[in-house]
Amino acid sequence: MVRKTHVATTINGEPVEFLCEARQSLLEVLRETLGLTGSKEGCNNGNCGACTVLLDGQPVDSCLVLAVEVEGAQITTIEGLSKDSRLHPIQQCFLEDAALQCGICTPGFIMSAKALLDRDPNPSEHAIRFQLAGNLCRCTGYDKIIRAVQDSAKRMAGQNK
Amino acid sequence: MKAFEYASPRTEREVLELLSADRGHTEILAGGTDLIGLMKKMIVKPDRVVSLNRVDSLKTIDANSTAVHVGAMVTLEDLADNPICEFYPAIRQAIGEMASQQLRAQGTVGGELCQRPRCWFFRDKRGLLAERGRAVEEGDNRFHAIFGNRGLAKFSAPSRLAPALIALDARVRILGPNPGDETLMPLEVFYRTPKSEREREHTLEPNQFVSQVILPHPEGRVSASYEVRHGMGPEYPLVAAAASVLVTGGIVREARIALGQVAPTPWISREAIDAIVGLPINYETAEAAGQAAVSVASPLSHNEYKVQLAKVAVKRALLKAAGLETGGLS
């Protein structure tokens, strides 16, 4: 009988409790225990960023976080971005700018872009390319993704006026 | 991943009580960006993982009149953002080259210094020494060591922070199992080239851990880091160098120059230091220091190109420290 640990955390603003094995990653628990399948498994070793979530506001590769470590933490996943059935401006801009093809990398890119824009609301193109280097896309090339992040920055600045 | 017992101590003392004296039994978890991957691949198979994540005393940066104490669990992002880095440009530049926001936000100072080699033979479970060095000698060694590689170990030290910290004369605070068991050690002494599979890339015993990095005040020294990379992506650099110099009256009075990714430990270049001390820093003297650095290189069958890169890295780190144009990208 494998011993499981009880973990209480907050995911997308809601209190959540789960049981997990020490060896399970946060990504595994999000997807397989909690049914939050928006975060994707790509490389499973911290190269591709498809599993990016915000942990206490910081972007992390959830495949490299042990689920037992998130006791008491605040987690935001891609599922937590839309509000009242309205897409977050970054999600909307990715759609409008066609910044995706197969879509596997998209949740990670959007969470990474959110972390970047939370920190730097008006990043240069160089800053966007540099800060999103921990997210890999194998379909579109990166230009449309960069454009979507630039458009997101403009739209979010407009909303905050 | 093999099943293991997870421990989440709150104090440094509790951490020490949970660490085993037997190698391989316990592993210390910091940011997890290296260890979790090694555990998934079953390269590392601990019975117990001791997380430092809840030890608040390891997360502080404190400055006093002589030194800055950086806790081992300070994240790379938080260190680079801290105002103290104004005085240690080599640190901010080294972290600033790490392109993944995720790895900067997750990765910690202590974890960055203790990460395992990127050597693909090691990552392919062929041992830290890669079959007593034979796999490296006979195989694809393009990323392996060009200095200090005549023994069995031929991997290159992976830390991107260590060259900067060694150039800045940093020490590490190491805690051990007995009360008062505390060692302050120059970072360059912390690393050592393993001679057998029973040894690690550093001198830490399995029941010890690094709790702090201690930076002396720069006292007028200027510093810089320079990485030579394939592109601006998230990959590790091919070669890196860091320099810290004390210049008065236009002449270098003291210098510390360390390279990364070139030897089984971060590599202090005595030759480059001797070549630059007593001279002004300019394009010619910096180039001569780079040339001196590589005069003792011993490249393997597929990595002679790294000799040229090491020369350039030393030259550019010195020029950058002096505030001169490097001729490179940064």
Short mmCIF file of C-alpha atoms in Angstrom, two decimals:
data_model
loop_
_atom_site.label_atom_id
_atom_site.label_comp_id
_atom_site.label_asym_id
_atom_site.label_seq_id
_atom_site.Cartn_x
_atom_site.Cartn_y
_atom_site.Cartn_z
CA MET A 1 0.00 0.00 0.00
CA VAL A 2 1.62 3.27 -1.12
CA ARG A 3 1.44 5.99 1.46
CA LYS A 4 -0.28 9.12 0.21
CA THR A 5 0.04 12.62 1.56
CA HIS A 6 -2.86 15.00 2.07
CA VAL A 7 -2.25 18.40 0.46
CA ALA A 8 -4.44 21.49 0.86
CA THR A 9 -3.87 24.25 -1.63
CA THR A 10 -5.67 26.94 -3.63
CA ILE A 11 -6.09 26.46 -7.36
CA ASN A 12 -7.57 29.22 -9.47
CA GLY A 13 -8.94 30.90 -6.37
CA GLU A 14 -10.71 27.80 -5.03
CA PRO A 15 -9.56 25.76 -2.05
CA VAL A 16 -8.56 22.27 -3.22
CA GLU A 17 -7.47 19.19 -1.30
CA PHE A 18 -5.94 16.09 -2.77
CA LEU A 19 -4.00 12.96 -1.88
CA CYS A 20 -0.77 12.24 -3.71
CA GLU A 21 2.35 10.12 -3.61
CA ALA A 22 5.60 11.94 -2.83
CA ARG A 23 6.92 11.06 -6.28
CA GLN A 24 4.02 12.61 -8.20
CA SER A 25 4.62 15.91 -9.94
CA LEU A 26 2.23 18.82 -9.67
CA LEU A 27 1.54 18.35 -13.38
CA GLU A 28 0.49 14.73 -12.86
CA VAL A 29 -1.86 15.67 -10.02
CA LEU A 30 -3.36 18.60 -11.93
CA ARG A 31 -4.08 16.46 -14.96
CA GLU A 32 -4.79 13.02 -13.57
CA THR A 33 -6.17 13.61 -10.07
CA LEU A 34 -7.90 16.96 -10.46
CA GLY A 35 -8.88 16.73 -14.13
CA LEU A 36 -7.28 20.06 -15.00
CA THR A 37 -5.89 18.93 -18.35
CA GLY A 38 -5.16 22.39 -19.73
CA SER A 39 -1.54 22.21 -18.57
CA LYS A 40 0.26 19.93 -21.01
CA GLU A 41 3.04 17.40 -20.69
CA GLY A 42 5.65 17.95 -23.38
CA CYS A 43 9.22 17.05 -22.48
CA ASN A 44 8.55 16.35 -18.78
CA ASN A 45 12.01 17.68 -17.89
CA GLY A 46 11.86 21.48 -17.86
CA ASN A 47 12.80 22.31 -21.42
CA CYS A 48 9.51 22.95 -23.21
CA GLY A 49 7.39 24.93 -20.73
CA ALA A 50 4.09 23.34 -21.88
CA CYS A 51 3.24 22.61 -18.23
CA THR A 52 3.82 26.18 -16.99
CA VAL A 53 1.56 27.31 -14.15
CA LEU A 54 1.86 30.18 -11.70
CA LEU A 55 2.90 29.10 -8.21
CA ASP A 56 2.45 31.99 -5.78
CA GLY A 57 2.56 34.26 -8.82
CA GLN A 58 5.80 32.84 -10.21
CA PRO A 59 5.96 30.88 -13.47
CA VAL A 60 7.11 27.30 -12.85
CA ASP A 61 7.38 24.12 -14.88
CA SER A 62 4.83 22.03 -13.00
CA CYS A 63 6.52 18.83 -14.21
CA LEU A 64 9.49 19.77 -11.99
CA VAL A 65 7.45 20.57 -8.89
CA LEU A 66 6.55 17.77 -6.48
CA ALA A 67 2.84 17.97 -5.71
CA VAL A 68 3.56 17.53 -1.99
CA GLU A 69 5.45 20.82 -2.09
CA VAL A 70 2.40 22.97 -2.91
CA GLU A 71 0.75 22.73 0.53
CA GLY A 72 -0.67 26.20 1.27
CA ALA A 73 0.32 27.63 -2.11
CA GLN A 74 -1.71 29.68 -4.58
CA ILE A 75 -1.72 28.06 -8.02
CA THR A 76 -3.08 29.53 -11.23
CA THR A 77 -3.49 27.27 -14.24
CA ILE A 78 -4.71 28.07 -17.74
CA GLU A 79 -8.21 27.11 -16.58
CA GLY A 80 -8.15 30.03 -14.15
CA LEU A 81 -7.59 32.80 -16.66
CA SER A 82 -11.02 33.27 -18.21
CA LYS A 83 -13.59 35.08 -16.09
CA ASP A 84 -17.37 34.60 -16.42
CA SER A 85 -16.96 32.81 -19.76
CA ARG A 86 -14.89 35.70 -21.12
CA LEU A 87 -11.41 34.85 -22.32
CA HIS A 88 -8.44 36.61 -20.75
CA PRO A 89 -6.99 39.24 -23.13
CA ILE A 90 -3.89 37.07 -23.67
CA GLN A 91 -6.09 34.11 -24.69
CA GLN A 92 -8.13 36.38 -26.96
CA CYS A 93 -5.03 37.79 -28.64
CA PHE A 94 -3.55 34.31 -29.21
CA LEU A 95 -6.82 33.41 -30.98
CA GLU A 96 -7.08 36.59 -33.03
CA ASP A 97 -3.40 36.54 -34.02
CA ALA A 98 -3.55 32.82 -34.90
CA ALA A 99 -0.62 32.23 -32.56
CA LEU A 100 -1.14 28.49 -32.44
CA GLN A 101 -1.45 25.44 -34.63
CA CYS A 102 -1.58 22.18 -32.72
CA GLY A 103 -2.07 24.01 -29.42
CA ILE A 104 0.02 21.80 -27.13
CA CYS A 105 2.40 24.61 -26.25
CA THR A 106 -0.30 27.28 -26.01
CA PRO A 107 -1.37 27.00 -22.34
CA GLY A 108 2.28 27.17 -21.29
CA PHE A 109 2.97 30.16 -23.54
CA ILE A 110 -0.09 31.98 -22.20
CA MET A 111 0.85 31.36 -18.57
CA SER A 112 4.42 32.43 -19.27
CA ALA A 113 3.16 35.54 -21.06
CA LYS A 114 0.91 36.31 -18.09
CA ALA A 115 3.88 36.06 -15.71
CA LEU A 116 5.90 38.33 -17.97
CA LEU A 117 3.15 40.95 -18.37
CA ASP A 118 2.38 40.91 -14.63
CA ARG A 119 6.01 41.84 -14.08
CA ASP A 120 6.62 44.06 -17.10
CA PRO A 121 3.39 45.42 -18.63
CA ASN A 122 5.16 46.88 -21.65
CA PRO A 123 8.00 44.53 -22.65
CA SER A 124 10.19 45.07 -25.71
CA GLU A 125 10.18 42.43 -28.45
CA HIS A 126 13.62 41.35 -27.25
CA ALA A 127 12.31 40.99 -23.67
CA ILE A 128 9.37 38.88 -24.86
CA ARG A 129 11.60 36.60 -26.91
CA PHE A 130 14.09 36.26 -24.06
CA GLN A 131 11.56 35.73 -21.28
CA LEU A 132 9.55 33.19 -23.28
CA ALA A 133 12.65 31.19 -24.24
CA GLY A 134 11.63 28.55 -21.70
CA ASN A 135 8.58 27.75 -23.85
CA LEU A 136 9.00 25.82 -27.06
CA CYS A 137 6.65 25.70 -30.06
CA ARG A 138 7.33 23.24 -32.85
CA CYS A 139 4.54 24.35 -35.24
CA THR A 140 4.10 28.05 -35.83
CA GLY A 141 7.47 29.62 -35.48
CA TYR A 142 7.51 32.29 -32.87
CA ASP A 143 6.58 35.49 -34.71
CA LYS A 144 2.83 35.13 -34.28
CA ILE A 145 3.26 34.27 -30.62
CA ILE A 146 5.40 37.36 -30.05
CA ARG A 147 2.80 39.47 -31.87
CA ALA A 148 0.04 38.04 -29.70
CA VAL A 149 1.95 38.94 -26.54
CA GLN A 150 2.59 42.46 -27.87
CA ASP A 151 -1.11 42.84 -28.66
CA SER A 152 -2.01 41.46 -25.22
CA ALA A 153 0.16 44.09 -23.58
CA LYS A 154 -1.63 46.84 -25.51
CA ARG A 155 -5.07 45.45 -24.75
CA MET A 156 -4.34 44.98 -21.06
CA ALA A 157 -2.93 48.52 -20.83
CA GLY A 158 -6.15 49.79 -22.43
CA GLN A 159 -8.29 47.90 -19.92
CA ASN A 160 -6.36 49.31 -17.00
CA LYS A 161 -6.90 52.94 -18.04
CA MET B 1 10.48 7.76 -10.41
CA LYS B 2 11.27 5.41 -7.54
CA ALA B 3 9.02 5.88 -4.49
CA PHE B 4 10.66 7.77 -1.64
CA GLU B 5 9.90 9.29 1.71
CA TYR B 6 9.40 13.06 1.56
CA ALA B 7 10.52 15.24 4.44
CA SER B 8 9.81 18.93 4.81
CA PRO B 9 11.80 20.28 7.76
CA ARG B 10 11.39 23.85 9.05
CA THR B 11 14.85 24.49 10.49
CA GLU B 12 18.46 23.91 9.52
CA ARG B 13 18.87 21.58 12.52
CA GLU B 14 15.90 19.48 11.39
CA VAL B 15 17.39 19.25 7.89
CA LEU B 16 20.61 17.85 9.32
CA GLU B 17 18.75 15.30 11.44
CA LEU B 18 17.04 13.97 8.31
CA LEU B 19 20.17 13.61 6.17
CA SER B 20 21.84 10.22 6.08
CA ALA B 21 25.60 9.77 6.32
CA ASP B 22 25.39 7.10 3.61
CA ARG B 23 25.75 8.33 0.05
CA GLY B 24 22.72 7.79 -2.15
CA HIS B 25 20.23 7.35 0.70
CA THR B 26 19.04 10.98 0.95
CA GLU B 27 18.90 13.80 -1.58
CA ILE B 28 18.40 17.47 -0.83
CA LEU B 29 15.61 19.12 -2.81
CA ALA B 30 15.96 22.84 -3.51
CA GLY B 31 14.20 24.27 -6.59
CA GLY B 32 13.97 20.82 -8.17
CA THR B 33 14.89 21.92 -11.69
CA ASP B 34 17.74 19.40 -11.87
CA LEU B 35 16.99 16.82 -9.16
CA ILE B 36 13.43 16.02 -10.25
CA GLY B 37 14.61 15.25 -13.79
CA LEU B 38 17.43 13.06 -12.48
CA MET B 39 14.95 11.16 -10.30
CA LYS B 40 12.52 10.70 -13.18
CA LYS B 41 15.29 9.15 -15.25
CA MET B 42 16.29 6.98 -12.24
CA ILE B 43 19.82 8.35 -12.37
CA VAL B 44 19.31 9.38 -8.76
CA LYS B 45 17.21 7.05 -6.61
CA PRO B 46 17.04 8.32 -3.03
CA ASP B 47 15.07 6.61 -0.27
CA ARG B 48 14.33 10.00 1.26
CA VAL B 49 14.09 13.48 -0.23
CA VAL B 50 14.69 16.33 2.20
CA SER B 51 13.09 19.51 0.92
CA LEU B 52 14.59 22.85 1.94
CA ASN B 53 11.51 24.68 0.70
CA ARG B 54 10.06 25.38 4.17
CA VAL B 55 13.30 26.46 5.83
CA ASP B 56 12.73 30.20 5.95
CA SER B 57 16.20 30.98 7.30
CA LEU B 58 17.63 29.86 3.94
CA LYS B 59 15.60 32.40 1.96
CA THR B 60 17.12 35.68 3.14
CA ILE B 61 19.71 38.08 1.78
CA ASP B 62 21.47 40.01 4.59
CA ALA B 63 24.22 42.56 4.24
CA ASN B 64 26.51 43.62 7.09
CA SER B 65 29.57 45.84 7.14
CA THR B 66 31.90 43.27 5.61
CA ALA B 67 29.85 40.85 3.54
CA VAL B 68 26.54 39.89 1.98
CA HIS B 69 24.99 36.60 3.09
CA VAL B 70 22.78 34.99 0.46
CA GLY B 71 20.61 32.08 1.63
CA ALA B 72 20.88 28.88 -0.40
CA MET B 73 17.12 28.90 -1.12
CA VAL B 74 17.04 32.42 -2.57
CA THR B 75 15.78 32.01 -6.13
CA LEU B 76 17.95 33.09 -9.03
CA GLU B 77 15.33 35.64 -10.03
CA ASP B 78 15.21 37.15 -6.54
CA LEU B 79 19.00 37.35 -6.33
CA ALA B 80 19.28 39.08 -9.71
CA ASP B 81 16.52 41.53 -8.71
CA ASN B 82 18.09 42.35 -5.37
CA PRO B 83 19.76 45.80 -5.14
CA ILE B 84 22.97 44.24 -3.79
CA CYS B 85 23.67 43.00 -7.31
CA GLU B 86 24.48 46.59 -8.26
CA PHE B 87 27.79 45.88 -6.56
CA TYR B 88 28.25 42.47 -8.15
CA PRO B 89 27.49 42.92 -11.86
CA ALA B 90 29.03 39.51 -12.66
CA ILE B 91 26.18 37.84 -10.73
CA ARG B 92 23.39 39.83 -12.35
CA GLN B 93 24.91 39.23 -15.79
CA ALA B 94 25.30 35.48 -15.21
CA ILE B 95 21.68 35.10 -14.11
CA GLY B 96 20.57 37.51 -16.83
CA GLU B 97 21.86 35.05 -19.42
CA MET B 98 19.54 32.28 -18.20
CA ALA B 99 16.70 32.67 -20.64
CA SER B 100 13.94 30.57 -19.03
CA GLN B 101 11.76 32.59 -16.63
CA GLN B 102 10.54 29.32 -15.16
CA LEU B 103 14.00 28.04 -14.33
CA ARG B 104 15.05 31.42 -12.90
CA ALA B 105 11.92 31.56 -10.74
CA GLN B 106 12.27 27.94 -9.54
CA GLY B 107 16.02 27.54 -9.45
CA THR B 108 17.89 28.51 -6.29
CA VAL B 109 21.39 29.70 -5.55
CA GLY B 110 22.32 26.53 -3.66
CA GLY B 111 20.74 24.26 -6.25
CA GLU B 112 22.45 26.06 -9.12
CA LEU B 113 25.82 25.51 -7.46
CA CYS B 114 25.12 21.82 -6.73
CA GLN B 115 23.49 20.82 -10.03
CA ARG B 116 24.88 17.69 -11.62
CA PRO B 117 26.91 17.71 -14.86
CA ARG B 118 25.12 17.95 -18.20
CA CYS B 119 27.48 15.24 -19.57
CA TRP B 120 25.30 13.08 -21.78
CA PHE B 121 27.06 9.89 -20.71
CA PHE B 122 26.22 10.68 -17.08
CA ARG B 123 22.64 11.50 -18.09
CA ASP B 124 22.56 8.20 -19.97
CA LYS B 125 23.34 6.33 -16.72
CA ARG B 126 26.91 5.52 -17.68
CA GLY B 127 28.27 7.01 -14.49
CA LEU B 128 29.73 10.34 -13.45
CA LEU B 129 33.09 9.29 -14.87
CA ALA B 130 31.46 7.72 -17.95
CA GLU B 131 33.00 4.26 -17.70
CA ARG B 132 36.24 5.50 -16.17
CA GLY B 133 36.51 8.20 -18.83
CA ARG B 134 36.55 5.77 -21.75
CA ALA B 135 33.08 6.69 -23.05
CA VAL B 136 34.11 10.33 -23.24
CA GLU B 137 37.53 9.70 -24.77
CA GLU B 138 36.17 7.42 -27.45
CA GLY B 139 32.76 9.06 -27.95
CA ASP B 140 31.24 12.43 -28.71
CA ASN B 141 33.01 14.79 -26.32
CA ARG B 142 32.21 18.10 -27.98
CA PHE B 143 30.86 19.62 -24.76
CA HIS B 144 33.39 18.09 -22.38
CA ALA B 145 36.38 19.48 -20.54
CA ILE B 146 39.40 21.15 -22.13
CA PHE B 147 41.22 21.74 -18.83
CA GLY B 148 41.85 19.42 -15.91
CA ASN B 149 40.73 16.42 -17.96
CA ARG B 150 43.74 14.09 -17.67
CA GLY B 151 42.18 12.09 -14.86
CA LEU B 152 39.11 9.90 -15.17
CA ALA B 153 36.62 12.80 -14.94
CA LYS B 154 36.15 14.62 -18.22
CA PHE B 155 32.74 16.26 -17.78
CA SER B 156 32.49 20.03 -17.60
CA ALA B 157 31.21 21.80 -14.51
CA PRO B 158 27.69 23.00 -15.34
CA SER B 159 27.12 25.88 -12.91
CA ARG B 160 26.61 29.25 -14.60
CA LEU B 161 26.76 31.13 -11.30
CA ALA B 162 29.92 29.55 -9.88
CA PRO B 163 32.45 31.33 -12.15
CA ALA B 164 30.99 34.71 -11.13
CA LEU B 165 30.91 33.81 -7.44
CA ILE B 166 34.46 32.45 -7.53
CA ALA B 167 35.69 35.57 -9.33
CA LEU B 168 34.00 37.57 -6.54
CA ASP B 169 35.83 35.48 -3.91
CA ALA B 170 32.63 34.02 -2.47
CA ARG B 171 32.61 31.47 0.31
CA VAL B 172 29.98 28.89 1.11
CA ARG B 173 28.66 28.11 4.58
CA ILE B 174 28.34 24.36 5.02
CA LEU B 175 26.45 22.83 7.92
CA GLY B 176 27.10 19.32 9.20
CA PRO B 177 25.51 16.87 11.63
CA ASN B 178 27.21 17.78 14.89
CA PRO B 179 26.29 20.85 16.96
CA GLY B 180 28.45 23.77 15.85
CA ASP B 181 29.53 21.81 12.77
CA GLU B 182 29.85 24.75 10.44
CA THR B 183 32.49 25.33 7.78
CA LEU B 184 33.16 28.45 5.76
CA MET B 185 34.91 27.44 2.60
CA PRO B 186 36.05 29.36 -0.49
CA LEU B 187 33.73 28.26 -3.29
CA GLU B 188 36.64 27.10 -5.45
CA VAL B 189 37.67 24.70 -2.67
CA PHE B 190 34.11 23.36 -2.43
CA TYR B 191 34.44 21.87 -5.92
CA ARG B 192 36.81 19.00 -6.64
CA THR B 193 37.39 16.61 -9.49
CA PRO B 194 36.07 13.16 -8.53
CA LYS B 195 38.54 10.31 -8.81
CA SER B 196 36.05 7.48 -8.48
CA GLU B 197 32.32 6.85 -8.87
CA ARG B 198 32.05 7.02 -5.07
CA GLU B 199 32.99 10.71 -5.10
CA ARG B 200 30.92 13.70 -6.13
CA GLU B 201 31.84 16.89 -7.96
CA HIS B 202 32.13 18.72 -4.65
CA THR B 203 33.42 18.03 -1.16
CA LEU B 204 30.01 17.98 0.52
CA GLU B 205 29.40 14.88 2.63
CA PRO B 206 25.95 13.28 2.25
CA ASN B 207 24.93 14.59 5.69
CA GLN B 208 26.04 18.17 5.03
CA PHE B 209 24.38 20.94 3.07
CA VAL B 210 25.17 24.40 1.75
CA SER B 211 23.19 26.99 3.70
CA GLN B 212 24.63 30.28 2.45
CA VAL B 213 26.86 31.98 -0.05
CA ILE B 214 28.92 34.78 1.48
CA LEU B 215 30.12 37.60 -0.74
CA PRO B 216 32.82 39.94 0.51
CA HIS B 217 32.26 43.62 -0.19
CA PRO B 218 33.73 44.44 -3.59
CA GLU B 219 35.79 47.35 -2.21
CA GLY B 220 36.23 49.02 -5.54
CA ARG B 221 36.54 45.88 -7.64
CA VAL B 222 34.60 45.75 -10.88
CA SER B 223 33.31 42.48 -12.30
CA ALA B 224 31.63 40.89 -15.30
CA SER B 225 30.47 37.57 -16.71
CA TYR B 226 30.56 36.55 -20.33
CA GLU B 227 28.96 33.45 -21.84
CA VAL B 228 29.68 32.10 -25.30
CA ARG B 229 26.54 30.35 -26.53
CA HIS B 230 25.19 28.82 -29.68
CA GLY B 231 22.33 31.33 -29.76
CA MET B 232 20.11 33.37 -27.49
CA GLY B 233 18.00 30.38 -26.45
CA PRO B 234 17.74 28.52 -23.16
CA GLU B 235 20.69 26.18 -23.74
CA TYR B 236 23.73 26.07 -21.52
CA PRO B 237 26.70 28.13 -22.72
CA LEU B 238 29.53 26.39 -24.51
CA VAL B 239 32.09 28.28 -22.42
CA ALA B 240 31.77 31.04 -19.82
CA ALA B 241 34.17 33.30 -17.99
CA ALA B 242 33.90 35.77 -15.14
CA ALA B 243 36.40 38.35 -13.98
CA SER B 244 36.69 40.59 -10.96
CA VAL B 245 39.45 43.18 -11.00
CA LEU B 246 40.76 45.96 -8.79
CA VAL B 247 42.01 48.77 -10.98
CA THR B 248 43.78 51.84 -9.57
CA GLY B 249 45.55 54.46 -11.62
CA GLY B 250 44.49 52.58 -14.73
CA ILE B 251 46.47 49.47 -13.72
CA VAL B 252 45.05 46.11 -12.63
CA ARG B 253 46.29 45.54 -9.08
CA GLU B 254 44.37 42.34 -8.35
CA ALA B 255 42.34 39.99 -10.52
CA ARG B 256 40.31 36.84 -10.14
CA ILE B 257 39.30 35.07 -13.35
CA ALA B 258 37.21 31.89 -13.43
CA LEU B 259 35.84 29.86 -16.32
CA GLY B 260 32.80 27.61 -16.50
CA GLN B 261 31.92 24.65 -18.77
CA VAL B 262 35.60 23.94 -19.44
CA ALA B 263 36.79 21.57 -16.68
CA PRO B 264 35.31 19.13 -14.15
CA THR B 265 35.32 22.06 -11.69
CA PRO B 266 34.93 25.79 -12.25
CA TRP B 267 38.41 26.68 -13.48
CA ILE B 268 40.46 29.50 -11.99
CA SER B 269 42.93 30.66 -14.60
CA ARG B 270 46.14 31.48 -12.79
CA GLU B 271 47.75 32.11 -16.18
CA ALA B 272 45.19 34.74 -17.19
CA ILE B 273 45.45 36.44 -13.79
CA ASP B 274 49.24 36.61 -14.02
CA ALA B 275 48.97 37.97 -17.55
CA ILE B 276 46.71 40.89 -16.65
CA VAL B 277 47.93 42.00 -13.20
CA GLY B 278 50.20 45.04 -13.47
CA LEU B 279 48.79 46.12 -16.82
CA PRO B 280 45.89 48.31 -17.96
CA ILE B 281 42.89 46.50 -19.46
CA ASN B 282 42.64 47.10 -23.16
CA TYR B 283 41.96 44.99 -26.22
CA GLU B 284 45.56 43.76 -26.48
CA THR B 285 46.12 42.93 -22.81
CA ALA B 286 42.71 41.24 -22.51
CA GLU B 287 43.48 39.15 -25.57
CA ALA B 288 46.86 38.22 -24.14
CA ALA B 289 45.16 37.13 -20.90
CA GLY B 290 42.80 34.95 -22.94
CA GLN B 291 45.76 33.48 -24.78
CA ALA B 292 47.52 32.81 -21.49
CA ALA B 293 44.40 31.09 -20.12
CA VAL B 294 44.33 28.56 -22.93
CA SER B 295 48.08 27.91 -22.92
CA VAL B 296 47.40 24.98 -20.57
CA ALA B 297 44.36 23.61 -22.45
CA SER B 298 44.28 19.90 -23.33
CA PRO B 299 41.28 19.47 -25.64
CA LEU B 300 39.74 16.08 -26.37
CA SER B 301 39.11 14.63 -29.82
CA HIS B 302 36.01 16.73 -30.62
CA ASN B 303 36.26 19.91 -28.58
CA GLU B 304 39.27 21.85 -29.75
CA TYR B 305 36.88 24.65 -30.76
CA LYS B 306 36.31 25.31 -27.06
CA VAL B 307 39.93 26.46 -26.72
CA GLN B 308 39.22 29.43 -28.98
CA LEU B 309 35.92 30.10 -27.16
CA ALA B 310 37.66 30.07 -23.78
CA LYS B 311 40.20 32.56 -25.05
CA VAL B 312 37.44 34.84 -26.28
CA ALA B 313 35.40 34.44 -23.08
CA VAL B 314 38.31 35.53 -20.88
CA LYS B 315 39.10 38.47 -23.14
CA ARG B 316 35.50 39.65 -23.22
CA ALA B 317 34.88 39.17 -19.49
CA LEU B 318 37.88 41.41 -18.79
CA LEU B 319 36.83 44.04 -21.33
CA LYS B 320 33.28 43.98 -19.99
CA ALA B 321 34.46 44.33 -16.37
CA ALA B 322 36.45 47.39 -17.44
CA GLY B 323 33.38 48.86 -19.15
CA LEU B 324 34.89 48.51 -22.63
CA GLU B 325 33.29 47.21 -25.81
CA THR B 326 33.68 43.43 -26.00
CA GLY B 327 33.06 43.02 -29.70
CA GLY B 328 30.45 40.38 -28.77
CA LEU B 329 26.71 40.44 -28.39
CA SER B 330 26.53 41.58 -24.81
#
